Amino acid sequence: MPAVTDVLLPASPDEAVAAFGDGSGVTVIGGGTIVMPDITAGRIRPARTLLLARAGLAGITHEGSTVTLGAMAPLQGLVDLPAPVGPCAGNVADLEIRLQATVGGNLCSGEGAEAPRGDLQGPLLAVGAQIRSAGSGGITTEPLEDFLGHRRGRLVLDLTYEEPAAGAFAAVDRPHTHAYTTLAVSAARTSDGTIRLAATGAGWWGIRLPSAEAAAADPAAAGAAALKDVKLHDDALASAWYREQALPVLVRRALARLEES
Amino acid sequence: MNLNVNGRTHEIESPPLTTLLDVLREELGVHSPKVGCEQGGCGACTVLVDGAPRRSCLLPVAALDGAEITTVEGLGAAEHLEPVQAAFVHHYAAQCGFCTSGLLMAATAYIANGGTDDREAIAEALGGHVCRCTGYVKIVDAVAAAARGDEFDLSVTAAGLFTTTMSGGAA
Ligand SMILES: Cc1cc2nc3c(=O)[nH]c(=O)nc-3n(C[C@H](O)[C@H](O)[C@H](O)COP(=O)(O)OP(=O)(O)OC[C@H]3O[C@@H](n4cnc5c(N)ncnc54)[C@H](O)[C@@H]3O)c2cc1C
Ligand code: FES
Ligand code: FES
């Protein structure tokens, strides 16, 4: 049984922002798929928790080519979006987890060798998402790329991106629906022909692959160049050596799929 | 806060971050959802929340005020099983039974949402559920049969199993 804690249950985005304040001492619960087991097992004993379940941040909207994903949107709600976002969401866990796991929780999940999570970071970097978050200094909007490095202490509200002209997702196959993705590469081509590439599983959180992007016209060269962009590591899923072999292959596959789409 | 469990409304007294699983088992005495991994990885605790299959070990009860929860106790009783329960019996889809409640609820949602007897679709819908005993084939057989609307005379099920064994068990 969890320890007694002050539980805040905001009923609107404004209430959530006010309750979060500057974030100090507040543990956010989105879908809870990561944080609830920690609470139940007593690994964390938060004094104040902010439950977002009723905060009204779960919308997924399309306005023309602009897509907005609320922080509380369940991953299952994303699976029909075009690549790379949809196929990546569909590659997370199983239906019941996807009905509960949220976009905000995925982007703010733990980092490091113990926590190879946060698969959506790759595709959302590839489509150039802007993220709106609250915390010290008020509500800010910034590229996801900047946000990931300093996400502690922020409350994610939503993300916005322009639907790319083409997108692709390539991941190492999972032996079981509950196996975390070892390594995945997301690709997007904007209407002006710019190609953006990003990886998950090739660093402590999702990263862009700028050297591979610069060489994108030649998929084999791009695959080799991607190794310059990453700091590969060993974790419970795979060794750095394995990732070094797999990354160029996935970059090539993602670029080939982008070409076909 | 209130929860409606299998058609009955209960005022809940457990602390707000207690999991739905613990509220069902410890506060309300509803024991079909099983405590397996308690971290979302096995499906033994799956119940329906407003009709959707959810891992009850991951849900803080405070987020569920007013929700309608369905567990195996809300399906058919022994003398009048729901088709999916009868299919599990007929196809011998339970051995120790630890995974069975979760699978029955996931299968109920799958069929209610128009799921067919397509084996790949069933495997996809139930893919997060772990069974240590059956090898899954019988479970998929049962869900496919229930999705088709097969009818079973359970009084002959044991004889049917015996025949299967005698003919080499290749069913
Ligand atoms: C069986 C299983 C399989 C899984 N497989 C995968 C997988 O394949 N790929 C994958 O990426 N993940 C996987 N996960 C991990 C997890 O389910 C997802 O990453 C999910 O999207 C996390 O979202 P959540 O809302 O449940 O997070 P929560 O548990 O609610 O929160 C996770 C972290 O983010 C913080 N947080 C939550 N929402 C916000 C917000 N709006 N603003 C700021 N901080 C916030 C929390 O405080 C916490 O630190 C799996 C989990 C399980 C149980
Ligand atoms: S006990 Fe809930 S998924 Fe295992
Ligand atoms: S019947 Fe024993 S775990 Fe499934």
mmCIF file of C-alpha atoms in Angstrom, chain A:
data_model
loop_
_atom_site.group_PDB
_atom_site.id
_atom_site.type_symbol
_atom_site.label_atom_id
_atom_site.label_comp_id
_atom_site.label_asym_id
_atom_site.label_seq_id
_atom_site.Cartn_x
_atom_site.Cartn_y
_atom_site.Cartn_z
ATOM 1 C CA MET A 1 0.000 0.000 0.000
ATOM 2 C CA PRO A 2 1.476 3.409 -0.970
ATOM 3 C CA ALA A 3 2.463 5.952 1.664
ATOM 4 C CA VAL A 4 0.088 8.826 2.355
ATOM 5 C CA THR A 5 0.649 11.518 -0.228
ATOM 6 C CA ASP A 6 -0.914 14.782 -1.243
ATOM 7 C CA VAL A 7 -2.694 13.992 -4.543
ATOM 8 C CA LEU A 8 -3.657 16.834 -6.870
ATOM 9 C CA LEU A 9 -6.275 16.014 -9.507
ATOM 10 C CA PRO A 10 -6.637 19.051 -11.783
ATOM 11 C CA ALA A 11 -9.746 19.222 -13.980
ATOM 12 C CA SER A 12 -8.318 21.471 -16.729
ATOM 13 C CA PRO A 13 -4.957 22.349 -18.333
ATOM 14 C CA ASP A 14 -4.916 25.695 -16.440
ATOM 15 C CA GLU A 15 -5.472 23.924 -13.130
ATOM 16 C CA ALA A 16 -2.686 21.479 -14.006
ATOM 17 C CA VAL A 17 -0.248 24.306 -14.762
ATOM 18 C CA ALA A 18 -1.166 26.092 -11.512
ATOM 19 C CA ALA A 19 -0.870 22.893 -9.466
ATOM 20 C CA PHE A 20 2.522 22.076 -11.026
ATOM 21 C CA GLY A 21 3.937 25.550 -10.265
ATOM 22 C CA ASP A 22 7.711 25.454 -10.687
ATOM 23 C CA GLY A 23 7.606 21.676 -10.363
ATOM 24 C CA SER A 24 9.595 21.457 -7.171
ATOM 25 C CA GLY A 25 8.592 18.472 -5.058
ATOM 26 C CA VAL A 26 5.867 17.402 -7.513
ATOM 27 C CA THR A 27 5.736 13.912 -9.059
ATOM 28 C CA VAL A 28 3.629 13.875 -12.221
ATOM 29 C CA ILE A 29 1.552 10.788 -13.054
ATOM 30 C CA GLY A 30 0.535 10.641 -16.719
ATOM 31 C CA GLY A 31 -0.624 7.162 -17.702
ATOM 32 C CA GLY A 32 1.361 5.794 -14.767
ATOM 33 C CA THR A 33 2.779 2.801 -16.672
ATOM 34 C CA ILE A 34 6.276 3.622 -15.412
ATOM 35 C CA VAL A 35 5.656 5.606 -12.261
ATOM 36 C CA MET A 36 2.836 3.553 -10.687
ATOM 37 C CA PRO A 37 4.897 0.350 -10.271
ATOM 38 C CA ASP A 38 7.576 2.489 -8.575
ATOM 39 C CA ILE A 39 4.996 3.879 -6.148
ATOM 40 C CA THR A 40 3.311 0.527 -5.489
ATOM 41 C CA ALA A 41 6.650 -1.161 -4.782
ATOM 42 C CA GLY A 42 7.760 1.743 -2.557
ATOM 43 C CA ARG A 43 10.780 2.569 -4.738
ATOM 44 C CA ILE A 44 9.564 6.160 -4.739
ATOM 45 C CA ARG A 45 7.475 7.776 -2.019
ATOM 46 C CA PRO A 46 6.298 11.072 -3.452
ATOM 47 C CA ALA A 47 5.047 13.683 -1.011
ATOM 48 C CA ARG A 48 2.975 15.427 -3.720
ATOM 49 C CA THR A 49 1.649 13.852 -6.873
ATOM 50 C CA LEU A 50 -0.066 15.525 -9.770
ATOM 51 C CA LEU A 51 -2.490 13.121 -11.487
ATOM 52 C CA LEU A 52 -3.150 14.334 -15.014
ATOM 53 C CA ALA A 53 -5.890 11.798 -15.824
ATOM 54 C CA ARG A 54 -8.655 14.436 -15.799
ATOM 55 C CA ALA A 55 -6.673 17.499 -16.841
ATOM 56 C CA GLY A 56 -8.059 17.483 -20.375
ATOM 57 C CA LEU A 57 -4.686 17.211 -22.127
ATOM 58 C CA ALA A 58 -5.519 14.095 -24.142
ATOM 59 C CA GLY A 59 -6.547 15.611 -27.479
ATOM 60 C CA ILE A 60 -5.094 14.674 -30.866
ATOM 61 C CA THR A 61 -5.988 17.264 -33.494
ATOM 62 C CA HIS A 62 -5.269 17.872 -37.177
ATOM 63 C CA GLU A 63 -5.637 21.366 -38.592
ATOM 64 C CA GLY A 64 -4.639 21.227 -42.229
ATOM 65 C CA SER A 65 -1.204 19.626 -42.110
ATOM 66 C CA THR A 66 -0.565 20.628 -38.479
ATOM 67 C CA VAL A 67 -0.829 17.834 -35.931
ATOM 68 C CA THR A 68 -1.140 18.546 -32.195
ATOM 69 C CA LEU A 69 -0.688 15.776 -29.642
ATOM 70 C CA GLY A 70 -1.813 16.442 -26.067
ATOM 71 C CA ALA A 71 0.567 15.248 -23.353
ATOM 72 C CA MET A 72 -2.085 12.807 -22.106
ATOM 73 C CA ALA A 73 -2.906 11.385 -25.545
ATOM 74 C CA PRO A 74 -2.664 7.594 -25.242
ATOM 75 C CA LEU A 75 -0.171 5.962 -27.597
ATOM 76 C CA GLN A 76 -2.926 3.799 -29.087
ATOM 77 C CA GLY A 77 -4.467 7.036 -30.392
ATOM 78 C CA LEU A 78 -1.319 7.623 -32.483
ATOM 79 C CA VAL A 79 -0.969 4.285 -34.240
ATOM 80 C CA ASP A 80 -2.869 5.342 -37.370
ATOM 81 C CA LEU A 81 -0.815 8.507 -37.890
ATOM 82 C CA PRO A 82 1.485 8.428 -40.932
ATOM 83 C CA ALA A 83 5.120 7.299 -40.547
ATOM 84 C CA PRO A 84 7.305 7.747 -38.695
ATOM 85 C CA VAL A 85 5.046 8.550 -35.684
ATOM 86 C CA GLY A 86 2.258 5.974 -36.225
ATOM 87 C CA PRO A 87 4.397 2.881 -36.848
ATOM 88 C CA CYS A 88 6.614 3.797 -33.907
ATOM 89 C CA ALA A 89 3.605 4.140 -31.566
ATOM 90 C CA GLY A 90 2.280 0.791 -32.810
ATOM 91 C CA ASN A 91 5.651 -0.769 -31.995
ATOM 92 C CA VAL A 92 5.346 0.118 -28.284
ATOM 93 C CA ALA A 93 4.296 -2.701 -25.947
ATOM 94 C CA ASP A 94 0.797 -4.194 -26.439
ATOM 95 C CA LEU A 95 -2.704 -2.786 -26.881
ATOM 96 C CA GLU A 96 -3.502 -2.521 -23.152
ATOM 97 C CA ILE A 97 -0.289 -0.643 -22.365
ATOM 98 C CA ARG A 98 -0.780 1.602 -25.397
ATOM 99 C CA LEU A 99 -4.298 2.472 -24.190
ATOM 100 C CA GLN A 100 -2.748 3.801 -21.005
ATOM 101 C CA ALA A 101 0.787 4.980 -21.827
ATOM 102 C CA THR A 102 0.857 8.671 -22.756
ATOM 103 C CA VAL A 103 2.895 10.866 -25.077
ATOM 104 C CA GLY A 104 4.058 13.120 -22.200
ATOM 105 C CA GLY A 105 5.160 10.156 -20.091
ATOM 106 C CA ASN A 106 7.015 8.659 -23.040
ATOM 107 C CA LEU A 107 8.977 11.866 -23.632
ATOM 108 C CA CYS A 108 9.730 12.286 -19.907
ATOM 109 C CA SER A 109 10.499 8.649 -19.125
ATOM 110 C CA GLY A 110 13.735 7.893 -17.307
ATOM 111 C CA GLU A 111 17.000 7.872 -19.126
ATOM 112 C CA GLY A 112 20.135 5.794 -18.952
ATOM 113 C CA ALA A 113 21.084 2.153 -19.023
ATOM 114 C CA GLU A 114 18.332 1.207 -16.584
ATOM 115 C CA ALA A 115 15.542 2.751 -18.609
ATOM 116 C CA PRO A 116 15.660 2.196 -22.357
ATOM 117 C CA ARG A 117 12.252 3.808 -22.901
ATOM 118 C CA GLY A 118 10.868 6.753 -24.751
ATOM 119 C CA ASP A 119 10.518 5.341 -28.247
ATOM 120 C CA LEU A 120 8.467 8.299 -29.505
ATOM 121 C CA GLN A 121 11.370 10.680 -29.035
ATOM 122 C CA GLY A 122 12.931 9.510 -32.338
ATOM 123 C CA PRO A 123 9.976 10.049 -34.686
ATOM 124 C CA LEU A 124 8.957 13.297 -32.997
ATOM 125 C CA LEU A 125 12.511 14.621 -33.447
ATOM 126 C CA ALA A 126 12.446 13.537 -37.088
ATOM 127 C CA VAL A 127 9.233 15.467 -37.788
ATOM 128 C CA GLY A 128 10.685 18.529 -36.024
ATOM 129 C CA ALA A 129 8.077 18.698 -33.241
ATOM 130 C CA GLN A 130 7.764 21.792 -31.078
ATOM 131 C CA ILE A 131 6.897 21.100 -27.467
ATOM 132 C CA ARG A 132 4.885 23.303 -25.114
ATOM 133 C CA SER A 133 5.655 22.905 -21.426
ATOM 134 C CA ALA A 134 5.046 24.681 -18.132
ATOM 135 C CA GLY A 135 7.259 25.238 -15.100
ATOM 136 C CA SER A 136 9.679 27.814 -13.796
ATOM 137 C CA GLY A 137 9.444 30.849 -16.119
ATOM 138 C CA GLY A 138 5.916 30.009 -17.259
ATOM 139 C CA ILE A 139 4.749 28.286 -20.421
ATOM 140 C CA THR A 140 7.385 27.923 -23.133
ATOM 141 C CA THR A 141 7.467 26.459 -26.631
ATOM 142 C CA GLU A 142 10.727 25.052 -27.986
ATOM 143 C CA PRO A 143 12.040 22.362 -30.347
ATOM 144 C CA LEU A 144 11.802 18.888 -28.797
ATOM 145 C CA GLU A 145 15.534 18.560 -29.429
ATOM 146 C CA ASP A 146 16.282 21.371 -26.959
ATOM 147 C CA PHE A 147 13.687 20.179 -24.469
ATOM 148 C CA LEU A 148 14.961 16.606 -24.057
ATOM 149 C CA GLY A 149 18.204 17.760 -22.476
ATOM 150 C CA HIS A 150 16.499 19.756 -19.711
ATOM 151 C CA ARG A 151 13.104 18.080 -19.368
ATOM 152 C CA ARG A 152 13.283 17.521 -15.605
ATOM 153 C CA GLY A 153 11.145 20.093 -13.830
ATOM 154 C CA ARG A 154 8.826 20.763 -16.784
ATOM 155 C CA LEU A 155 5.184 19.804 -17.248
ATOM 156 C CA VAL A 156 4.562 18.765 -20.856
ATOM 157 C CA LEU A 157 1.328 20.225 -22.250
ATOM 158 C CA ASP A 158 1.414 19.300 -25.927
ATOM 159 C CA LEU A 159 3.463 18.900 -29.102
ATOM 160 C CA THR A 160 2.887 20.298 -32.555
ATOM 161 C CA TYR A 161 4.403 19.334 -35.893
ATOM 162 C CA GLU A 162 3.816 19.673 -39.590
ATOM 163 C CA GLU A 163 2.909 16.410 -41.278
ATOM 164 C CA PRO A 164 6.004 15.552 -43.394
ATOM 165 C CA ALA A 165 5.673 14.961 -47.142
ATOM 166 C CA ALA A 166 7.031 11.457 -46.483
ATOM 167 C CA GLY A 167 8.094 9.498 -43.423
ATOM 168 C CA ALA A 168 9.636 6.153 -42.520
ATOM 169 C CA PHE A 169 10.403 4.098 -39.422
ATOM 170 C CA ALA A 170 12.862 1.200 -39.133
ATOM 171 C CA ALA A 171 13.487 -0.737 -35.920
ATOM 172 C CA VAL A 172 15.284 -3.867 -34.812
ATOM 173 C CA ASP A 173 12.564 -6.553 -34.631
ATOM 174 C CA ARG A 174 11.256 -7.333 -31.153
ATOM 175 C CA PRO A 175 11.111 -10.979 -30.056
ATOM 176 C CA HIS A 176 8.014 -10.258 -27.949
ATOM 177 C CA THR A 177 5.560 -7.422 -27.662
ATOM 178 C CA HIS A 178 7.038 -6.513 -24.272
ATOM 179 C CA ALA A 179 10.634 -6.374 -25.452
ATOM 180 C CA TYR A 180 11.766 -2.768 -25.560
ATOM 181 C CA THR A 181 13.032 -1.444 -28.853
ATOM 182 C CA THR A 182 16.785 -1.975 -29.002
ATOM 183 C CA LEU A 183 17.376 0.606 -31.689
ATOM 184 C CA ALA A 184 15.144 2.473 -34.132
ATOM 185 C CA VAL A 185 15.646 5.091 -36.826
ATOM 186 C CA SER A 186 12.978 7.566 -37.932
ATOM 187 C CA ALA A 187 13.107 9.569 -41.143
ATOM 188 C CA ALA A 188 11.021 12.454 -42.468
ATOM 189 C CA ARG A 189 11.174 14.476 -45.693
ATOM 190 C CA THR A 190 9.599 17.923 -45.681
ATOM 191 C CA SER A 191 7.886 19.395 -48.752
ATOM 192 C CA ASP A 192 11.085 21.356 -49.627
ATOM 193 C CA GLY A 193 13.037 18.077 -49.770
ATOM 194 C CA THR A 194 14.884 18.436 -46.444
ATOM 195 C CA ILE A 195 15.523 15.056 -44.827
ATOM 196 C CA ARG A 196 15.629 14.702 -41.053
ATOM 197 C CA LEU A 197 16.822 11.550 -39.294
ATOM 198 C CA ALA A 198 16.696 10.610 -35.624
ATOM 199 C CA ALA A 199 17.415 7.524 -33.548
ATOM 200 C CA THR A 200 16.203 6.019 -30.281
ATOM 201 C CA GLY A 201 18.381 3.500 -28.490
ATOM 202 C CA ALA A 202 21.582 5.202 -29.631
ATOM 203 C CA GLY A 203 22.055 7.442 -26.602
ATOM 204 C CA TRP A 204 20.382 8.088 -23.266
ATOM 205 C CA TRP A 205 17.460 9.633 -25.092
ATOM 206 C CA GLY A 206 16.374 10.222 -28.699
ATOM 207 C CA ILE A 207 18.870 12.123 -30.874
ATOM 208 C CA ARG A 208 19.074 13.691 -34.326
ATOM 209 C CA LEU A 209 21.605 12.248 -36.783
ATOM 210 C CA PRO A 210 22.968 15.391 -38.524
ATOM 211 C CA SER A 211 25.948 13.702 -40.233
ATOM 212 C CA ALA A 212 23.642 11.057 -41.684
ATOM 213 C CA GLU A 213 21.198 13.771 -42.789
ATOM 214 C CA ALA A 214 24.009 15.558 -44.664
ATOM 215 C CA ALA A 215 24.815 12.335 -46.528
ATOM 216 C CA ALA A 216 21.178 11.270 -47.047
ATOM 217 C CA ALA A 217 21.416 11.245 -50.845
ATOM 218 C CA ASP A 218 23.644 8.156 -50.532
ATOM 219 C CA PRO A 219 22.013 5.736 -48.029
ATOM 220 C CA ALA A 220 25.156 3.622 -47.539
ATOM 221 C CA ALA A 221 27.268 6.717 -46.792
ATOM 222 C CA ALA A 222 24.514 8.049 -44.531
ATOM 223 C CA GLY A 223 24.492 4.773 -42.599
ATOM 224 C CA ALA A 224 28.234 4.982 -42.012
ATOM 225 C CA ALA A 225 28.045 8.704 -41.160
ATOM 226 C CA ALA A 226 25.368 8.071 -38.510
ATOM 227 C CA LEU A 227 28.029 6.458 -36.308
ATOM 228 C CA LYS A 228 29.675 9.898 -35.952
ATOM 229 C CA ASP A 229 26.476 11.293 -34.411
ATOM 230 C CA VAL A 230 26.041 8.816 -31.574
ATOM 231 C CA LYS A 231 27.619 7.641 -28.361
ATOM 232 C CA LEU A 232 26.645 3.983 -28.236
ATOM 233 C CA HIS A 233 26.272 2.114 -24.975
ATOM 234 C CA ASP A 234 25.735 -1.319 -23.496
ATOM 235 C CA ASP A 235 22.472 -1.929 -21.693
ATOM 236 C CA ALA A 236 20.150 -4.795 -20.850
ATOM 237 C CA LEU A 237 18.898 -4.931 -24.438
ATOM 238 C CA ALA A 238 22.088 -4.934 -26.491
ATOM 239 C CA SER A 239 25.785 -4.157 -26.484
ATOM 240 C CA ALA A 240 27.324 -1.048 -28.001
ATOM 241 C CA TRP A 241 28.998 -3.391 -30.537
ATOM 242 C CA TYR A 242 25.624 -4.734 -31.677
ATOM 243 C CA ARG A 243 24.225 -1.239 -32.007
ATOM 244 C CA GLU A 244 27.254 -0.209 -34.059
ATOM 245 C CA GLN A 245 26.443 -2.978 -36.547
ATOM 246 C CA ALA A 246 22.697 -2.298 -36.585
ATOM 247 C CA LEU A 247 22.594 1.519 -36.807
ATOM 248 C CA PRO A 248 23.939 1.843 -40.388
ATOM 249 C CA VAL A 249 21.521 -0.883 -41.525
ATOM 250 C CA LEU A 250 18.526 0.875 -39.979
ATOM 251 C CA VAL A 251 19.557 4.238 -41.466
ATOM 252 C CA ARG A 252 19.746 2.595 -44.895
ATOM 253 C CA ARG A 253 16.358 0.911 -44.410
ATOM 254 C CA ALA A 254 14.692 4.095 -43.223
ATOM 255 C CA LEU A 255 16.054 6.034 -46.209
ATOM 256 C CA ALA A 256 14.981 3.267 -48.616
ATOM 257 C CA ARG A 257 11.460 3.310 -47.140
ATOM 258 C CA LEU A 258 11.402 7.101 -47.388
ATOM 259 C CA GLU A 259 12.298 6.793 -51.057
ATOM 260 C CA GLU A 260 9.492 4.247 -51.634
ATOM 261 C CA SER A 261 6.811 6.213 -49.764
#
